[in-house]
Amino acid sequence: MPTIVVDKYRLFEELGEQFTEDTFQQLCFDFGIELDKDTENDASRPKDQAPELHIEIPANRYDMLCFEGIAMHLNIFRGKHATPNWKLADIPEDKLQTLTITKETEQVRPYAAGAILRNIKFTQAAYDSFIALQDKLHQNLARQRTLVAIGTHDLDTIQGPFTYEAVAPKDINFVPLNQTKQINGEELMSFYENDRHLGRYLHILRDKPVYPVILDANRTVCSLPPIINSERSKITLETRNVFIDVTATDQTKLDIVCNIMVAMFSQYCAEPFTIEPVKVVSEHNGATRITPSLATRTMEVEVDYLNGVCGLSESPETLAKLLSKMAYAAEPSKDPKLIKVTVPPTRADVLHPCDVMEDVAIAYGFNSLPRSSPNRSVTIGKALPVNRLSDIVRNECAMAGWIEVMPLILCSHEENFEWLNRVDDGTTAVKLANPRTVEYQVARTSLLPGLLKTLSENKAMKLPLQITENADVVLKDESLERRARNERRWGAAHYGKTSGFEVVHGLLDRVMTMLRINFVDEESEQDGYFIKEIDEPTFFKGRAAAVWVRLGGKLHRVGELGVLHPSVLEKFDLRYPVSTLEVNVEVFL
Amino acid sequence: MASANNSAAGDPIPEILQALSKTDDPISSAETFPQIPFETIKAALDRLASRSMVAYEQVEREEAFLEPEAVTIVEHGSHEARVFEAVRKALDGLSIQDLESEIGDKNVTKVGQGKAFKEKWIKKDGNKLVALVDSISDVTRDQLQVIKEKKTHDAKIVADLKKRKLLKLQKVISFKITKGPKFALKLVKEETDLTAEMLASGAWKTATFKPYNFKALGADQHAGALHPLNKVRHEFRQIFFEMGFTEMPTNQFVETGFWNFDALFVPQQHPARDLQDTFYVSDPPKAGRPTKVSPEDKQDYDEYFENVKQVHQDGKFGSIGYRYPWSEDESLRLVLRTHTTSISTAMLHKLAGQKTADGRVPPARYFSIDRVFRNETVDATHLCEFHQVEGVIADYGLTLGGLMEFMDMFFGAMGVTDLRYKPAYNPYTEPSMEIFSYHKGLNKLIEIGNSGIFRPEMLEAMGLPRDMIVFGFGLSLERPTMIKYGISNIRELLGHQVDLNFVQRNPAVRLDKS
């Protein structure tokens, strides 16, 4: 969730109320935002800094990513303000500023929009918020500028009509924002390579044959999206007319960003909430249009749906009043079963009537909604069979004096293979693409690494140590949609001054007895289990056996037990002999 | 003392009893049995005291011991006395060089000379030293002699000699022993335990039994133990079973982008799908498209896949959708599941294919408690793996008030009451409610879980009827366990670093008991 930092007393002034920490906390809680921090009594706050509120905003409320949006929506929620009626300035089409998109932009960043905030008066606070909102939008909805980028310009320093083109990097020459030297597009990459702030956006363009660029009528570079604007068109506190360019790889998010930017800051214009549009000419794909759209959307929502899910029985009029607290314009429809809901251009999070329904519930107050029984139908509880089986084995092991452990599923490749003297033939282990550390390279194919690491961390315990685990390993399986499956295993390890093979063997016998699996002779052809010597490098020679089970006449090798090879002990930093057991229990289902 | 001689090896008890029998006054162990080691005498006294045969109290005092230099002084005399003796013996006096060779120790000569001058025992006569008196008394040597025997002297003398680094002081513990109420000269044999032989022979009738120490703990049980987290899991499962929930087959850690995200209406650009949050699988490289796994499965997976694509890309089922170009490749990337809701989704999709006799999709309750994976930076409260507790209720005519009523019952079953519900955002539930509870210890509301009603975009794409409402709720298993047991680091609860002592000693879990 994004956190927005606002000036506490400026917000309270805007809300027209001096809240206590508790009352403001409650307001946030009811509305669905979260007061994370109030720096009023924070000892580390510098003396000259006004107290701040850190407010967490739901990730889909792009219209609350700045002071203006938070103040506006809390005022609407509290019935202090109506939702503004944003509108486009009424200018004949031939007098509009134009932004012409060329076909070449399709190779790199195909969409663009523009808007003008005319006769704006920034205060320092509003100016700072204007910059901060761009940053928040870039980080969140725009996914680090990959999807959308915003450029803002002092319109009085540049000259329309504007073009949005894509040209070879070396042909772009300009002085970047806050710089003094002119550079070209190629130099830009090395210039910002180590820039803490801008360096992380360079990859978006780096290998493109052409870079996107916004040019004015004199072919002066206004911005090189999504990296940086030009120094020439920089906005300041004194700027009166702001030209906003928005470029994107995603048309929907382009429109959202453009709407949010102008909706939040048009209140500072001489004619508040009125935005001068820009004609975007895009002839190559027939997408010529006027931006920002600022389009409202009207939905007809069923009254019974709103009331039903909320457990209410309110009239359409009351529902409309509740919805007005959430920035909608709503009114009863001609059809009494419906209510006409107009969604403002800022509420991009509203996709379906269920979003409207939630807002009815929030406006009413979640904690005030009438309660009803959740037990409408009878259902029967049931355990997952493999978990029932595991519970039998786990409990028998604990009753036999073994301690249950819970290591992690993820481990390093070495722990899963090399350290156990096992070779990765590429057919078993699922490997991760992006682990932060080697500890999480593969999903384990054996319980042994976790058991041995647990022993290694507990060497100070009184010996002998007897530990057990019942849990899943993961195995590749190309025949399945997910290309992998879990397998439920039962593992045990004995750590002591003697090998403890017979102890581990005894545990196997005990659990088999509890599962009604008889100990049989290999040759007998009877159902049951037997063990048979194996020679595998994980184990000490002559001290390991495979566990075989014959069920319904079908023979399965289900696992192995043995004294671990000293080289394995050394890898896991264990000083005493260890005997282990690992069995696939799924055959006993 | 004769009694002290034969004591070191054998049992000192008879000796102690003998010594006590001769007097009614307290005796000191240090004086009476100086040779018996401390541990031996303490053990003997404890045995006797436990039978009230003696009473004793511990006495601590400081004893003085000679340093090596002091041992030499006792043997040969003090430095100044040795210098005086050498000078006195040479009738014509001694040169300094001669004195040094006479005494044979440069240091003794130097220190002794200075002292002897100061005491006015010798004087310098030309280049020779001559005696001024006929005899002296060697006080230091006499004092040290006394200390060697008695281990102490006048406090002032001891302090002075200590300052001269001739002594060191040591604390010595001894015992002041008196007769107890059951004093006797002989120790009666006490039986420690009632044995089968005693029962057979009848010896128990006359035997004296050693009293038990009821203040001590019993014998260690070398007990096996279930893991604390699994014990909490067991309690949660019981609550679910009592409320009619079926356990879901969550034994599938590897998921596809489709089931983990797309089917849940999580857009492909959602931050949760970033490399920083989700573990992606490099091998195997890619998933297959959703398919049925059993012949009984009557669902059309191709239609479902197409529905999910459309509801994201173009909007469907009354939703305008996210309106972005939806990528099949992204959907078929393999991930380690970030939540068990991927399985809930698959279960709901299967449910949509079922019909009861009246032709309706049957109501259902599902739950799971299983491992999920997040590519988090590991710290005290975050691990890359943890357990998610998840529940799903699908039924007709459910309301938000019903969801809150259910959550009150669910958390009430583990003794958590006074819940508050806060609006929240979650891509697959609408409304979404975070569940808070007032924590008395922390004196604030803390988040204990999440809940909501699954979005129609998710449910209708599966073919579930519009009037079926599906609640979903979830919480982590670790967090309530950590709060309950006051554990501050998650690595003390899950993973190989968990202390086995903690596992072995963790009490039974009774969630309803605070």
GROMACS .gro file of N, CA, C and O in nm, chain A residues 302-336:
model
  140
  302GLU      N    1  -2.866  -0.282  -0.971
  302GLU     CA    2  -2.988  -0.335  -0.909
  302GLU      C    3  -2.994  -0.298  -0.760
  302GLU      O    4  -2.900  -0.325  -0.686
  303VAL      N    5  -3.107  -0.240  -0.721
  303VAL     CA    6  -3.127  -0.204  -0.581
  303VAL      C    7  -3.121  -0.329  -0.492
  303VAL      O    8  -3.059  -0.328  -0.385
  304ASP      N    9  -3.181  -0.439  -0.540
  304ASP     CA   10  -3.183  -0.562  -0.460
  304ASP      C   11  -3.042  -0.618  -0.439
  304ASP      O   12  -3.014  -0.679  -0.336
  305TYR      N   13  -2.956  -0.598  -0.538
  305TYR     CA   14  -2.818  -0.647  -0.525
  305TYR      C   15  -2.746  -0.567  -0.415
  305TYR      O   16  -2.684  -0.624  -0.325
  306LEU      N   17  -2.759  -0.433  -0.423
  306LEU     CA   18  -2.692  -0.349  -0.323
  306LEU      C   19  -2.743  -0.381  -0.183
  306LEU      O   20  -2.666  -0.404  -0.090
  307ASN      N   21  -2.876  -0.384  -0.169
  307ASN     CA   22  -2.935  -0.413  -0.039
  307ASN      C   23  -2.906  -0.556   0.006
  307ASN      O   24  -2.874  -0.581   0.121
  308GLY      N   25  -2.917  -0.650  -0.090
  308GLY     CA   26  -2.906  -0.792  -0.057
  308GLY      C   27  -2.772  -0.826   0.004
  308GLY      O   28  -2.765  -0.882   0.114
  309VAL      N   29  -2.665  -0.793  -0.064
  309VAL     CA   30  -2.532  -0.833  -0.014
  309VAL      C   31  -2.497  -0.756   0.113
  309VAL      O   32  -2.434  -0.809   0.204
  310CYS      N   33  -2.542  -0.631   0.120
  310CYS     CA   34  -2.513  -0.552   0.241
  310CYS      C   35  -2.607  -0.590   0.357
  310CYS      O   36  -2.583  -0.550   0.470
  311GLY      N   37  -2.711  -0.667   0.325
  311GLY     CA   38  -2.805  -0.704   0.430
  311GLY      C   39  -2.893  -0.587   0.472
  311GLY      O   40  -2.942  -0.581   0.584
  312LEU      N   41  -2.914  -0.492   0.379
  312LEU     CA   42  -2.993  -0.373   0.410
  312LEU      C   43  -3.128  -0.380   0.340
  312LEU      O   44  -3.151  -0.466   0.254
  313SER      N   45  -3.218  -0.290   0.375
  313SER     CA   46  -3.341  -0.275   0.297
  313SER      C   47  -3.370  -0.126   0.284
  313SER      O   48  -3.471  -0.076   0.329
  314GLU      N   49  -3.275  -0.057   0.225
  314GLU     CA   50  -3.286   0.089   0.211
  314GLU      C   51  -3.355   0.125   0.078
  314GLU      O   52  -3.348   0.051  -0.020
  315SER      N   53  -3.413   0.244   0.076
  315SER     CA   54  -3.479   0.292  -0.046
  315SER      C   55  -3.372   0.337  -0.146
  315SER      O   56  -3.259   0.367  -0.106
  316PRO      N   57  -3.407   0.343  -0.274
  316PRO     CA   58  -3.311   0.394  -0.373
  316PRO      C   59  -3.260   0.533  -0.336
  316PRO      O   60  -3.141   0.562  -0.356
  317GLU      N   61  -3.346   0.616  -0.277
  317GLU     CA   62  -3.304   0.752  -0.239
  317GLU      C   63  -3.194   0.746  -0.132
  317GLU      O   64  -3.094   0.817  -0.142
  318THR      N   65  -3.216   0.661  -0.032
  318THR     CA   66  -3.115   0.650   0.074
  318THR      C   67  -2.985   0.594   0.019
  318THR      O   68  -2.876   0.641   0.054
  319LEU      N   69  -2.997   0.493  -0.069
  319LEU     CA   70  -2.876   0.435  -0.128
  319LEU      C   71  -2.801   0.542  -0.207
  319LEU      O   72  -2.678   0.552  -0.201
  320ALA      N   73  -2.876   0.626  -0.279
  320ALA     CA   74  -2.813   0.731  -0.358
  320ALA      C   75  -2.740   0.829  -0.266
  320ALA      O   76  -2.628   0.873  -0.297
  321LYS      N   77  -2.801   0.858  -0.152
  321LYS     CA   78  -2.738   0.949  -0.058
  321LYS      C   79  -2.609   0.888  -0.001
  321LYS      O   80  -2.506   0.954   0.011
  322LEU      N   81  -2.615   0.758   0.029
  322LEU     CA   82  -2.495   0.689   0.080
  322LEU      C   83  -2.384   0.694  -0.026
  322LEU      O   84  -2.268   0.720   0.005
  323LEU      N   85  -2.423   0.672  -0.153
  323LEU     CA   86  -2.321   0.668  -0.259
  323LEU      C   87  -2.258   0.805  -0.283
  323LEU      O   88  -2.142   0.814  -0.322
  324SER      N   89  -2.336   0.911  -0.254
  324SER     CA   90  -2.279   1.044  -0.275
  324SER      C   91  -2.162   1.068  -0.179
  324SER      O   92  -2.071   1.146  -0.207
  325LYS      N   93  -2.163   0.999  -0.063
  325LYS     CA   94  -2.050   1.012   0.032
  325LYS      C   95  -1.923   0.949  -0.023
  325LYS      O   96  -1.813   0.973   0.027
  326MET      N   97  -1.939   0.863  -0.126
  326MET     CA   98  -1.823   0.795  -0.184
  326MET      C   99  -1.787   0.853  -0.321
  326MET      O  100  -1.725   0.787  -0.403
  327ALA      N  101  -1.829   0.978  -0.346
  327ALA     CA  102  -1.794   1.055  -0.466
  327ALA      C  103  -1.872   1.018  -0.591
  327ALA      O  104  -1.839   1.061  -0.700
  328TYR      N  105  -1.975   0.933  -0.575
  328TYR     CA  106  -2.061   0.906  -0.691
  328TYR      C  107  -2.169   1.012  -0.699
  328TYR      O  108  -2.204   1.075  -0.599
  329ALA      N  109  -2.228   1.027  -0.821
  329ALA     CA  110  -2.355   1.097  -0.834
  329ALA      C  111  -2.456   0.988  -0.861
  329ALA      O  112  -2.445   0.917  -0.961
  330ALA      N  113  -2.549   0.967  -0.769
  330ALA     CA  114  -2.644   0.857  -0.785
  330ALA      C  115  -2.785   0.908  -0.768
  330ALA      O  116  -2.809   1.001  -0.691
  331GLU      N  117  -2.877   0.850  -0.843
  331GLU     CA  118  -3.018   0.889  -0.829
  331GLU      C  119  -3.104   0.770  -0.865
  331GLU      O  120  -3.063   0.684  -0.943
  332PRO      N  121  -3.225   0.765  -0.807
  332PRO     CA  122  -3.315   0.655  -0.842
  332PRO      C  123  -3.341   0.657  -0.991
  332PRO      O  124  -3.348   0.764  -1.053
  333SER      N  125  -3.352   0.540  -1.051
  333SER     CA  126  -3.377   0.531  -1.193
  333SER      C  127  -3.528   0.530  -1.216
  333SER      O  128  -3.606   0.523  -1.121
  334LYS      N  129  -3.570   0.539  -1.345
  334LYS     CA  130  -3.714   0.530  -1.374
  334LYS      C  131  -3.767   0.395  -1.329
  334LYS      O  132  -3.876   0.383  -1.276
  335ASP      N  133  -3.685   0.292  -1.352
  335ASP     CA  134  -3.720   0.158  -1.306
  335ASP      C  135  -3.688   0.151  -1.156
  335ASP      O  136  -3.573   0.167  -1.115
  336PRO      N  137  -3.791   0.131  -1.070
  336PRO     CA  138  -3.765   0.134  -0.926
  336PRO      C  139  -3.670   0.025  -0.878
  336PRO      O  140  -3.620   0.030  -0.767
   0.00000   0.00000   0.00000
